[in-house]
Coordinates of C-alpha atoms and ligand atoms in Angstrom, one line a residue:
Chain A
M1 CA 0.0 0.0 0.0
R2 CA 2.7 2.4 1.1
N3 CA 4.8 1.4 -1.9
A4 CA 2.0 2.0 -4.3
F5 CA 1.5 5.4 -2.8
V6 CA 5.1 6.4 -3.3
L7 CA 5.2 5.1 -6.8
A8 CA 2.0 6.9 -7.7
A9 CA 3.4 10.2 -6.3
L10 CA 6.6 9.7 -8.3
A11 CA 4.7 8.9 -11.5
A12 CA 2.5 12.0 -11.0
P13 CA 4.6 14.3 -13.2
L14 CA 4.0 11.9 -16.0
V15 CA 0.2 11.6 -15.7
F16 CA -1.0 15.2 -15.6
G17 CA -3.8 14.3 -13.2
S18 CA -6.5 14.1 -15.9
P19 CA -8.9 11.3 -15.2
A20 CA -8.0 9.4 -18.4
L21 CA -4.3 9.7 -17.7
A22 CA -4.6 8.8 -14.1
Q23 CA -5.9 5.5 -15.2
G24 CA -2.8 5.0 -17.2
A25 CA -4.3 5.6 -20.7
A26 CA -3.0 8.8 -22.4
P27 CA -5.7 10.2 -24.6
K28 CA -5.0 9.3 -28.2
P29 CA -4.1 12.4 -30.1
P30 CA -6.5 13.1 -32.9
P31 CA -5.7 11.6 -36.3
P32 CA -4.0 14.0 -38.9
G33 CA -6.3 16.9 -39.8
A34 CA -9.0 16.2 -37.4
S35 CA -8.4 19.0 -35.0
S36 CA -8.7 21.6 -37.7
C37 CA -12.4 20.8 -38.4
S38 CA -13.8 22.6 -35.3
G39 CA -12.6 25.9 -36.7
C40 CA -15.7 25.8 -38.9
H41 CA -17.9 23.1 -37.5
G42 CA -19.3 23.9 -34.1
A43 CA -22.6 23.7 -32.4
A44 CA -25.9 23.3 -34.2
G45 CA -27.8 26.4 -35.3
S46 CA -25.0 27.9 -37.5
D47 CA -25.1 28.4 -41.3
L48 CA -22.2 26.0 -41.3
P49 CA -23.3 22.4 -40.6
T50 CA -22.6 20.9 -37.2
L51 CA -20.9 17.5 -37.1
S52 CA -22.0 16.6 -33.6
G53 CA -24.4 13.7 -33.5
R54 CA -23.3 12.5 -36.9
S55 CA -22.1 9.0 -37.4
A56 CA -18.6 8.2 -38.7
D57 CA -20.1 6.6 -41.8
E58 CA -22.1 9.8 -42.5
I59 CA -19.1 12.0 -42.1
A60 CA -16.8 9.8 -44.1
G61 CA -19.5 9.4 -46.8
S62 CA -19.9 13.1 -47.2
M63 CA -16.2 13.6 -47.5
A64 CA -15.9 11.0 -50.2
A65 CA -18.8 12.6 -52.1
F66 CA -17.2 16.0 -51.8
R67 CA -13.9 14.6 -53.0
S68 CA -15.4 12.9 -56.0
G69 CA -17.5 16.0 -56.8
E70 CA -20.7 14.0 -56.5
R71 CA -21.8 16.3 -53.8
P72 CA -21.6 20.0 -54.7
A73 CA -19.8 22.3 -52.3
T74 CA -18.5 25.8 -52.1
L75 CA -15.3 24.7 -50.3
M76 CA -15.4 21.3 -48.8
N77 CA -14.5 19.8 -52.2
R78 CA -11.2 21.6 -52.1
I79 CA -10.5 20.4 -48.5
A80 CA -11.7 16.8 -49.0
K81 CA -9.1 16.4 -51.8
G82 CA -6.3 16.8 -49.2
F83 CA -7.2 13.5 -47.4
T84 CA -7.1 9.9 -48.5
D85 CA -10.0 7.6 -47.8
E86 CA -8.2 6.1 -44.9
E87 CA -7.4 9.4 -43.3
T88 CA -10.9 10.6 -43.8
R89 CA -12.3 7.5 -42.1
A90 CA -10.0 8.0 -39.1
I91 CA -11.1 11.7 -38.8
A92 CA -14.7 10.7 -39.1
Q93 CA -14.4 8.1 -36.4
W94 CA -12.6 10.5 -34.1
I95 CA -15.2 13.3 -34.6
A96 CA -18.1 10.8 -34.1
A97 CA -16.5 9.6 -30.9
Q98 CA -16.0 13.2 -29.7
G99 CA -19.6 14.0 -30.4
R100 CA -20.6 11.1 -28.1
A101 CA -18.2 12.3 -25.5
K102 CA -19.6 15.7 -25.3
Chain B
M1 CA -12.4 -1.1 -13.8
T2 CA -9.2 -3.1 -13.3
G3 CA -8.1 -4.2 -9.9
F4 CA -5.5 -2.6 -7.7
S5 CA -2.7 -4.9 -8.7
T6 CA -3.2 -4.1 -12.4
D7 CA -3.1 -0.4 -11.7
R8 CA 0.1 -0.9 -9.7
R9 CA 1.7 -2.9 -12.5
R10 CA 0.8 -0.2 -14.9
V11 CA 2.4 2.5 -12.7
V12 CA 5.5 0.4 -12.3
A13 CA 5.7 -0.3 -16.0
G14 CA 5.1 3.4 -16.7
L15 CA 8.0 4.3 -14.3
A16 CA 10.4 1.9 -15.9
A17 CA 9.5 3.1 -19.3
S18 CA 10.0 6.6 -18.2
A19 CA 13.5 6.5 -16.7
S20 CA 14.7 8.6 -19.6
L21 CA 11.8 10.9 -19.2
L22 CA 12.6 12.1 -15.8
A23 CA 14.5 14.9 -17.4
A24 CA 11.3 16.1 -19.1
P25 CA 9.5 17.6 -16.2
R26 CA 11.3 20.5 -14.8
A27 CA 11.8 19.2 -11.3
L28 CA 11.2 15.9 -9.6
G29 CA 8.2 16.0 -7.3
Q30 CA 6.5 18.7 -9.3
A31 CA 2.9 17.7 -9.4
K32 CA 2.2 18.4 -13.1
P33 CA 4.3 19.7 -16.0
K34 CA 3.8 23.4 -16.5
V35 CA 3.2 25.1 -19.8
V36 CA 3.2 28.8 -20.2
V37 CA 1.4 30.4 -23.2
V38 CA 2.4 33.9 -24.2
G39 CA -0.3 35.8 -26.1
G40 CA -4.0 35.4 -25.8
G41 CA -5.1 35.8 -29.5
F42 CA -6.4 33.2 -31.9
G43 CA -3.3 31.1 -31.5
G44 CA -2.5 31.4 -27.8
A45 CA -6.0 31.3 -26.4
T46 CA -6.9 28.2 -28.4
C47 CA -3.7 26.5 -27.3
A48 CA -4.2 27.3 -23.6
R49 CA -7.7 25.8 -23.7
A50 CA -6.6 22.7 -25.6
L51 CA -3.7 22.1 -23.2
N52 CA -6.0 22.6 -20.3
R53 CA -8.4 20.0 -21.7
L54 CA -5.5 17.6 -21.9
G55 CA -5.0 18.0 -18.2
I56 CA -1.9 20.2 -18.4
E57 CA -1.3 23.1 -16.0
V58 CA -1.4 26.2 -18.1
T59 CA -0.8 29.8 -17.5
L60 CA -1.8 32.2 -20.2
V61 CA 0.1 35.5 -20.3
E62 CA -1.9 38.4 -22.0
P63 CA -1.8 42.0 -20.9
N64 CA -5.1 43.1 -22.4
A65 CA -8.4 42.5 -20.5
T66 CA -10.2 42.1 -23.8
Y67 CA -9.2 40.8 -27.2
T68 CA -10.2 42.7 -30.4
A69 CA -10.3 40.4 -33.4
C70 CA -9.0 41.5 -36.8
P71 CA -11.2 39.2 -39.0
F72 CA -14.3 41.2 -40.0
S73 CA -12.7 44.4 -38.7
N74 CA -12.7 45.6 -42.4
L75 CA -16.5 45.7 -42.0
V76 CA -16.0 48.2 -39.1
I77 CA -13.9 50.3 -41.5
H78 CA -16.7 49.9 -44.1
G79 CA -19.1 51.3 -41.5
S80 CA -21.5 48.3 -41.4
R81 CA -20.3 46.7 -38.2
D82 CA -19.7 47.9 -34.7
L83 CA -16.2 47.4 -33.1
S84 CA -17.9 45.8 -30.1
A85 CA -18.7 42.8 -32.3
Q86 CA -15.0 42.3 -32.6
T87 CA -14.3 42.3 -28.8
F88 CA -14.0 39.3 -26.6
T89 CA -13.3 38.8 -22.9
Y90 CA -11.1 36.1 -21.2
D91 CA -13.9 35.2 -18.8
A92 CA -14.7 31.8 -20.3
I93 CA -11.1 30.9 -20.4
R94 CA -10.7 31.8 -16.8
R95 CA -13.8 29.8 -16.0
D96 CA -12.0 26.8 -17.6
G97 CA -9.6 27.1 -14.7
I98 CA -6.8 28.5 -16.7
A99 CA -4.6 30.9 -14.8
I100 CA -4.2 34.2 -16.6
A101 CA -1.2 36.5 -15.9
A102 CA -2.7 39.8 -17.1
E103 CA 0.5 41.5 -18.0
M104 CA 3.2 41.6 -20.7
A105 CA 5.8 38.9 -20.8
S106 CA 9.0 41.0 -20.9
G107 CA 11.5 38.2 -21.5
V108 CA 12.3 34.6 -21.5
D109 CA 15.3 32.8 -20.1
A110 CA 15.3 29.7 -22.3
D111 CA 18.1 27.9 -20.4
A112 CA 16.5 28.3 -17.0
R113 CA 13.0 27.8 -18.6
I114 CA 11.5 30.9 -17.0
V115 CA 9.2 33.6 -18.4
R116 CA 9.8 37.0 -16.9
L117 CA 6.7 39.3 -16.5
A118 CA 6.6 43.1 -16.7
S119 CA 5.9 43.2 -13.0
G120 CA 9.1 41.3 -12.3
A121 CA 7.4 38.1 -11.4
T122 CA 8.6 34.9 -13.1
L123 CA 6.8 31.8 -14.4
P124 CA 8.7 28.6 -14.7
Y125 CA 7.8 26.2 -17.5
D126 CA 8.5 22.8 -18.9
R127 CA 7.4 24.0 -22.3
L128 CA 6.6 27.4 -23.5
V129 CA 4.2 28.3 -26.3
L130 CA 4.8 31.7 -27.9
A131 CA 1.8 33.2 -29.8
P132 CA 2.6 36.9 -29.8
G133 CA 1.2 37.7 -33.2
I134 CA 2.9 40.5 -35.1
D135 CA 4.6 43.8 -34.4
I136 CA 4.9 46.6 -36.9
R137 CA 8.4 47.3 -38.1
F138 CA 8.9 50.9 -37.5
D139 CA 12.4 50.7 -38.9
A140 CA 11.3 49.5 -42.4
L141 CA 9.4 52.4 -44.0
P142 CA 11.0 55.9 -43.8
G143 CA 8.6 58.3 -42.3
Y144 CA 6.4 55.6 -40.7
D145 CA 7.2 55.7 -37.0
E146 CA 5.2 55.2 -33.8
A147 CA 3.8 58.7 -34.0
A148 CA 2.7 58.3 -37.7
V149 CA 0.1 55.7 -36.8
D150 CA -2.1 58.4 -35.3
V151 CA -2.2 60.3 -38.6
M152 CA -1.9 57.4 -41.1
P153 CA -3.4 54.4 -39.3
H154 CA -2.3 50.9 -40.2
A155 CA -5.4 49.3 -38.6
W156 CA -3.5 46.0 -38.9
K157 CA -4.0 45.4 -35.2
A158 CA -7.7 45.8 -34.5
G159 CA -9.0 48.2 -31.9
A160 CA -8.3 52.0 -31.7
Q161 CA -6.5 51.9 -35.0
T162 CA -9.6 50.4 -36.7
A163 CA -11.9 53.0 -35.2
L164 CA -9.5 55.8 -36.3
L165 CA -9.4 54.7 -39.9
R166 CA -13.2 54.5 -39.9
K167 CA -13.5 58.0 -38.4
Q168 CA -11.1 59.4 -41.0
L169 CA -13.1 57.9 -43.9
E170 CA -16.3 59.2 -42.4
S171 CA -15.0 62.7 -42.0
M172 CA -13.4 62.8 -45.5
K173 CA -15.2 65.1 -48.0
D174 CA -16.7 63.5 -51.0
G175 CA -14.2 63.8 -53.8
G176 CA -11.4 62.8 -51.5
V177 CA -8.5 60.4 -52.3
V178 CA -7.8 57.4 -50.0
V179 CA -4.4 55.9 -50.4
M180 CA -3.7 52.4 -49.2
S181 CA -0.1 51.1 -49.0
V182 CA 0.3 47.3 -49.1
P183 CA 3.6 45.6 -48.1
A184 CA 5.6 42.8 -49.7
N185 CA 5.2 39.2 -48.3
P186 CA 5.1 37.9 -45.7
Y187 CA 2.6 39.7 -43.6
R188 CA -0.5 39.0 -41.5
C189 CA -3.5 38.0 -43.6
P190 CA -2.4 37.9 -47.2
P191 CA -5.8 38.7 -48.7
G192 CA -6.7 41.2 -45.9
P193 CA -5.6 44.3 -47.8
Y194 CA -7.6 43.4 -50.8
E195 CA -10.7 42.7 -48.8
R196 CA -10.2 46.1 -47.1
A197 CA -9.7 47.8 -50.5
S198 CA -12.9 46.2 -51.7
L199 CA -15.0 47.3 -48.7
I200 CA -13.5 50.9 -48.7
A201 CA -14.4 51.1 -52.4
H202 CA -17.9 49.9 -51.6
Y203 CA -18.3 52.6 -49.0
L204 CA -17.0 55.3 -51.4
K205 CA -19.2 54.1 -54.3
T206 CA -22.3 54.0 -52.1
Q207 CA -21.7 57.0 -49.8
K208 CA -19.0 59.3 -51.4
P209 CA -19.2 58.5 -55.1
K210 CA -16.9 61.3 -56.2
S211 CA -14.0 59.9 -54.1
K212 CA -11.4 57.3 -55.1
L213 CA -9.2 54.7 -53.6
L214 CA -5.6 54.2 -54.8
V215 CA -4.0 50.9 -53.7
L216 CA -0.2 51.0 -53.9
D217 CA 1.2 47.5 -53.7
A218 CA 4.8 46.3 -53.2
K219 CA 3.9 43.1 -55.2
D220 CA 2.6 42.1 -58.6
S221 CA 0.7 39.1 -57.5
F222 CA -1.5 38.4 -54.4
S223 CA -3.9 36.0 -52.8
K224 CA -7.2 35.4 -54.8
Q225 CA -5.9 38.0 -57.2
R226 CA -8.1 37.2 -60.2
L227 CA -11.2 36.8 -58.1
F228 CA -10.6 40.2 -56.6
Q229 CA -9.6 41.9 -59.8
N230 CA -12.6 40.5 -61.7
A231 CA -14.9 41.7 -59.0
W232 CA -13.3 45.2 -58.9
K233 CA -13.7 45.6 -62.6
E234 CA -17.4 44.7 -62.2
L235 CA -18.2 46.5 -59.0
Y236 CA -15.8 49.4 -58.5
P237 CA -14.4 50.4 -61.9
D238 CA -14.5 54.1 -61.0
H239 CA -13.6 53.9 -57.4
L240 CA -10.6 51.5 -57.0
E241 CA -7.3 51.7 -58.8
W242 CA -4.6 49.1 -57.9
V243 CA -1.0 49.7 -58.8
G244 CA 1.4 46.8 -58.5
L245 CA 5.2 46.7 -58.1
A246 CA 5.8 46.8 -61.8
G247 CA 3.7 49.9 -62.2
G248 CA 5.6 51.6 -59.4
G249 CA 3.3 50.7 -56.5
K250 CA 6.0 50.1 -53.9
T251 CA 5.9 52.6 -51.1
T252 CA 9.4 53.9 -50.3
E253 CA 8.5 56.7 -47.9
V254 CA 5.6 58.4 -46.2
S255 CA 5.3 62.0 -45.0
V256 CA 2.8 62.6 -42.3
K257 CA 3.3 66.4 -42.5
D258 CA 2.4 66.5 -46.2
M259 CA -0.1 63.6 -46.1
T260 CA 1.9 62.1 -48.9
V261 CA 2.8 58.5 -49.9
V262 CA 5.9 58.3 -51.9
T263 CA 6.7 55.5 -54.5
E264 CA 9.6 55.0 -56.8
F265 CA 7.5 56.6 -59.5
G266 CA 5.8 59.5 -57.8
R267 CA 4.2 61.2 -54.8
H268 CA 0.6 60.7 -53.9
K269 CA -1.3 63.2 -51.9
A270 CA -3.9 61.6 -49.7
D271 CA -6.9 62.7 -47.7
V272 CA -6.9 59.5 -45.9
A273 CA -3.8 57.2 -45.9
N274 CA -4.0 53.7 -44.6
I275 CA -0.4 52.4 -44.4
I276 CA -0.1 48.6 -43.9
P277 CA 3.6 48.5 -43.1
P278 CA 6.1 45.6 -43.1
Q279 CA 5.8 43.4 -40.0
R280 CA 7.6 40.9 -37.9
A281 CA 6.8 38.4 -35.1
G282 CA 5.8 40.0 -31.8
R283 CA 8.9 41.4 -30.3
I284 CA 9.4 38.9 -27.5
A285 CA 10.2 36.3 -30.2
A286 CA 13.2 38.2 -31.4
D287 CA 14.2 39.3 -27.9
M288 CA 14.4 35.7 -26.7
G289 CA 16.2 34.5 -29.8
A290 CA 13.4 32.4 -31.4
A291 CA 13.2 34.6 -34.5
D292 CA 15.7 34.5 -37.4
R293 CA 17.0 37.5 -39.4
S294 CA 13.7 37.7 -41.3
G295 CA 12.0 38.6 -38.0
W296 CA 9.9 35.5 -38.0
C297 CA 10.4 32.2 -36.1
P298 CA 11.5 29.0 -37.9
I299 CA 9.6 26.0 -36.5
D300 CA 9.6 22.2 -36.7
P301 CA 6.5 21.4 -38.8
V302 CA 5.5 18.5 -36.7
T303 CA 5.8 19.9 -33.2
F304 CA 5.9 23.7 -33.8
E305 CA 9.1 23.7 -31.6
A306 CA 11.3 26.7 -32.5
K307 CA 14.3 25.7 -34.4
L308 CA 16.4 28.3 -32.6
R309 CA 15.2 27.6 -29.0
P310 CA 14.4 24.1 -27.5
N311 CA 11.3 23.6 -25.4
V312 CA 9.7 26.7 -27.0
H313 CA 6.9 26.3 -29.5
V314 CA 5.8 29.1 -31.8
I315 CA 2.4 29.3 -33.4
G316 CA 0.2 31.7 -35.3
D317 CA 1.4 34.7 -37.2
A318 CA 4.8 34.7 -35.5
A319 CA 5.8 31.3 -36.9
I320 CA 7.3 30.6 -40.3
A321 CA 4.7 28.1 -41.3
G322 CA 5.7 27.3 -44.9
A323 CA 2.8 27.4 -47.2
M324 CA 0.3 28.2 -44.5
P325 CA -0.8 31.9 -44.6
K326 CA -0.8 34.0 -41.5
S327 CA -4.5 33.8 -40.6
A328 CA -6.7 33.4 -37.6
F329 CA -7.8 30.1 -39.0
T330 CA -4.2 29.0 -39.3
A331 CA -3.4 30.2 -35.8
N332 CA -6.3 28.2 -34.4
A333 CA -5.3 25.1 -36.3
H334 CA -1.6 25.4 -35.3
A335 CA -2.7 25.8 -31.7
K336 CA -4.6 22.5 -31.5
V337 CA -1.8 20.5 -33.2
C338 CA 0.8 22.2 -31.0
A339 CA -1.2 21.4 -27.9
D340 CA -1.3 17.7 -28.8
A341 CA 2.4 17.7 -29.7
V342 CA 3.3 19.4 -26.4
A343 CA 1.2 16.8 -24.4
T344 CA 2.8 14.0 -26.3
L345 CA 6.3 15.3 -25.8
L346 CA 5.7 15.8 -22.1
R347 CA 4.8 12.1 -21.9
G348 CA 8.2 11.4 -23.5
E349 CA 6.6 10.2 -26.7
T350 CA 7.1 11.3 -30.3
P351 CA 4.3 13.2 -31.9
G352 CA 3.0 11.8 -35.2
E353 CA 2.9 13.8 -38.4
P354 CA -0.1 16.2 -38.5
K355 CA -2.2 17.6 -41.2
L356 CA -3.7 21.1 -41.0
I357 CA -6.4 23.0 -42.8
N358 CA -6.7 26.7 -43.5
T359 CA -9.7 28.6 -45.0
C360 CA -9.7 32.3 -45.5
Y361 CA -12.8 34.1 -46.6
S362 CA -12.8 37.6 -48.0
L363 CA -15.7 39.9 -48.6
V364 CA -15.5 41.7 -51.9
A365 CA -18.8 43.4 -50.9
P366 CA -20.9 42.8 -47.8
D367 CA -22.9 40.1 -49.6
Y368 CA -20.1 38.8 -52.0
G369 CA -17.7 36.3 -50.4
I370 CA -14.8 34.4 -51.9
S371 CA -12.5 31.9 -50.3
V372 CA -9.1 30.3 -50.4
A373 CA -8.5 27.0 -48.7
G374 CA -5.5 24.7 -48.3
V375 CA -4.5 21.4 -46.6
Y376 CA -0.9 21.2 -45.3
H377 CA 1.5 18.5 -44.1
P378 CA 5.1 18.4 -43.1
A379 CA 7.4 17.9 -46.0
K380 CA 11.1 18.7 -46.4
G381 CA 11.2 20.4 -43.0
V382 CA 8.3 22.8 -43.6
L383 CA 4.5 22.8 -43.8
A384 CA 3.8 22.3 -47.4
D385 CA 0.7 22.2 -49.5
V386 CA -0.9 18.8 -49.9
E387 CA -0.9 18.6 -53.7
G388 CA -4.2 18.4 -55.5
A389 CA -6.1 20.0 -52.6
G390 CA -7.1 23.6 -51.8
G391 CA -7.4 26.5 -54.1
T392 CA -9.8 29.4 -54.5
S393 CA -13.5 29.8 -55.2
P394 CA -14.3 29.4 -58.9
L395 CA -13.8 32.4 -61.2
E396 CA -17.2 32.0 -62.6
A397 CA -20.0 31.7 -60.0
T398 CA -23.5 32.9 -59.5
K399 CA -24.5 35.7 -57.2
D400 CA -26.1 33.1 -55.0
V401 CA -22.8 31.2 -54.5
R402 CA -21.0 34.5 -53.7
A403 CA -23.7 35.4 -51.2
L404 CA -23.5 31.9 -49.7
E405 CA -19.8 32.3 -49.2
A406 CA -20.3 35.6 -47.5
K407 CA -22.8 33.9 -45.2
Y408 CA -20.3 31.1 -44.4
A409 CA -17.7 33.7 -43.7
N410 CA -19.9 35.2 -41.0
A411 CA -20.7 31.7 -39.6
W412 CA -17.0 30.9 -39.5
F413 CA -16.3 34.0 -37.4
Q414 CA -19.0 33.1 -35.0
I415 CA -17.8 29.5 -34.6
V416 CA -14.1 30.2 -34.4
T417 CA -14.5 33.0 -31.8
S418 CA -16.8 30.8 -29.7
E419 CA -14.2 28.0 -29.8
V420 CA -11.5 30.4 -28.8
F421 CA -13.2 32.8 -26.4
G422 CA -16.7 31.5 -25.8
Ligands
FAD1 C1 -7.8 43.5 -41.4 C2 -7.5 42.1 -41.1 C3 -8.4 41.1 -41.5 C4 -8.2 39.7 -41.2 N1 -9.2 38.8 -41.6 C5 -9.0 37.5 -41.4 C6 -9.9 36.6 -41.8 O1 -11.0 36.9 -42.4 N2 -9.7 35.3 -41.5 C7 -8.6 34.9 -40.9 O2 -8.4 33.7 -40.7 N3 -7.6 35.8 -40.5 C8 -7.8 37.1 -40.7 N4 -6.9 38.0 -40.3 C9 -5.6 37.5 -39.6 C10 -5.7 37.3 -38.2 O3 -6.2 38.4 -37.5 C11 -4.3 36.9 -37.6 O4 -3.7 36.0 -38.4 C12 -4.5 36.3 -36.2 O5 -4.9 37.2 -35.3 C13 -3.2 35.6 -35.7 O6 -3.3 35.1 -34.4 P1 -2.1 35.1 -33.4 O7 -2.6 34.4 -32.2 O8 -0.9 34.6 -34.0 O9 -1.9 36.7 -33.1 P2 -2.9 37.7 -32.4 O10 -4.3 37.4 -32.6 O11 -2.4 39.1 -32.8 O12 -2.6 37.5 -30.8 C14 -1.4 37.9 -30.2 C15 -1.7 38.2 -28.8 O13 -0.4 38.2 -28.1 C16 -0.4 39.2 -27.2 N5 1.0 39.5 -26.9 C17 2.0 39.9 -27.8 N6 3.2 40.0 -27.2 C18 3.0 39.7 -25.9 C19 3.8 39.6 -24.7 N7 5.2 39.9 -24.8 N8 3.3 39.1 -23.6 C20 2.0 38.8 -23.5 N9 1.1 38.9 -24.5 C21 1.6 39.3 -25.7 C22 -1.2 40.4 -27.8 O14 -1.7 41.3 -26.9 C23 -2.3 39.6 -28.6 O15 -3.4 39.5 -27.8 C24 -7.1 39.4 -40.5 C25 -6.1 40.3 -40.1 C26 -6.4 41.7 -40.4 C27 -5.4 42.7 -40.0

């Protein structure tokens, strides 16, 4: 018991005290590109669509349609072309998981 | 949940794996690694919040009680927006539990890892994030010194300067000449001068139709150029004249006394002069040795760590971000990637390669928006364009599409400012 306490105290500088980290699991950094999205996609009620509550399939599907040009866009077509299918899916999964977390 | 013994094993394993990391936190026994963020603008405020969410102890250093945003400040100059719509407090950031040192950072001792504050207090850090934005170079344009800004405003930092330029335009007689001087690259917000020129021309056309705007530019090409120039031809043929470098547009001197803007080819008398002067990273960057001879800060494109100072990260306008333009959107995107990289580095791990997005909207008229976008990744030591992505709005588009982009521009400002300050 005492030992564990000392070890935990020593380890403290490495775990930042956030609940996730205290349990030993560092939060996985977002996949490449994902953190930029919230610059335009926020809460519902904006002229720019919200992503919260959307499934990963829906987000990835939209991105694929923007990329192919199948879905018209003012701007998302230009951005979607910067990501591979795999990258897009990772971003979509991360955003969908964030949405649930909030 | 796992049992006690598993937890303990994890802690032990963590410790063993981290023998080499014990150098990372500043001092043994310190509860949490400390990060100091200097500058509470789009870059710094975003980064402080992102770090805080990652459980890192953050202090944000920012002398101003409120932040006045530049994006959309050209509409204040146009006369259709109140400056108060540009102003944000740090209350929400404080409510997050982020400590704010409401004063100027006066210096940094990078060896001792200490930020010095104007009051004389010091803040130790494990890692430092510098987001000081820009400073005007008062040594670069003869005649344009600190006193000149009260007569020939730059309005390139929003606030009193924005209000002054607006007031000057309002009091100008119809038939007056507005002269705008635009610097060579790099500078804050590459399309910003052309948005401003458009909106001033719109104001003149609708309110003071006998007046004219002369734009003197130190370059021949600029962001969204064809879109801007096509629109100018269509909307402001009698009110806006643009002179590029080849035509003698480079400003070589200004005279506040004569209200004159001088180029290699001539002298231009102005009723209102808006001088957008050459710029550099906020002065603390050079003072602490993070800026190179260009005045801006070279960075690692994965971690945003300054190439000239270890444990110091530079984001936003102050950084040399390769192909990424100096924009609020960029600063916000930098900040989030940088926060993740800082957290990863503090764990003693190696950050993965990021991708970043930028979008800059410009208003050619209040209901006429155009955009440029890009996707960026680290390549050959800099942030480079992802090929095949990005670009500008189409040259041919209906009025409805332009109006939609103007609407999206507004929505972007609402969303980004609520992410940063709300
Ligand atoms: C007219 C105009 C229009 C624009 N329009 C757009 C647009 O439509 N879209 C867009 O994306 N961008 C736009 N921009 C660009 C945008 O404003 C900047 O790129 C953005 O503000 C950069 O963010 P930053 O955090 O790097 O710097 P800033 O936002 O300038 O923040 C820097 C902060 O650091 C503080 N600071 C500086 N030194 C110190 C110190 N030593 N100690 C403590 N604090 C310090 C300052 O007080 C300031 O609050 C525009 C700019 C202008 C001028």
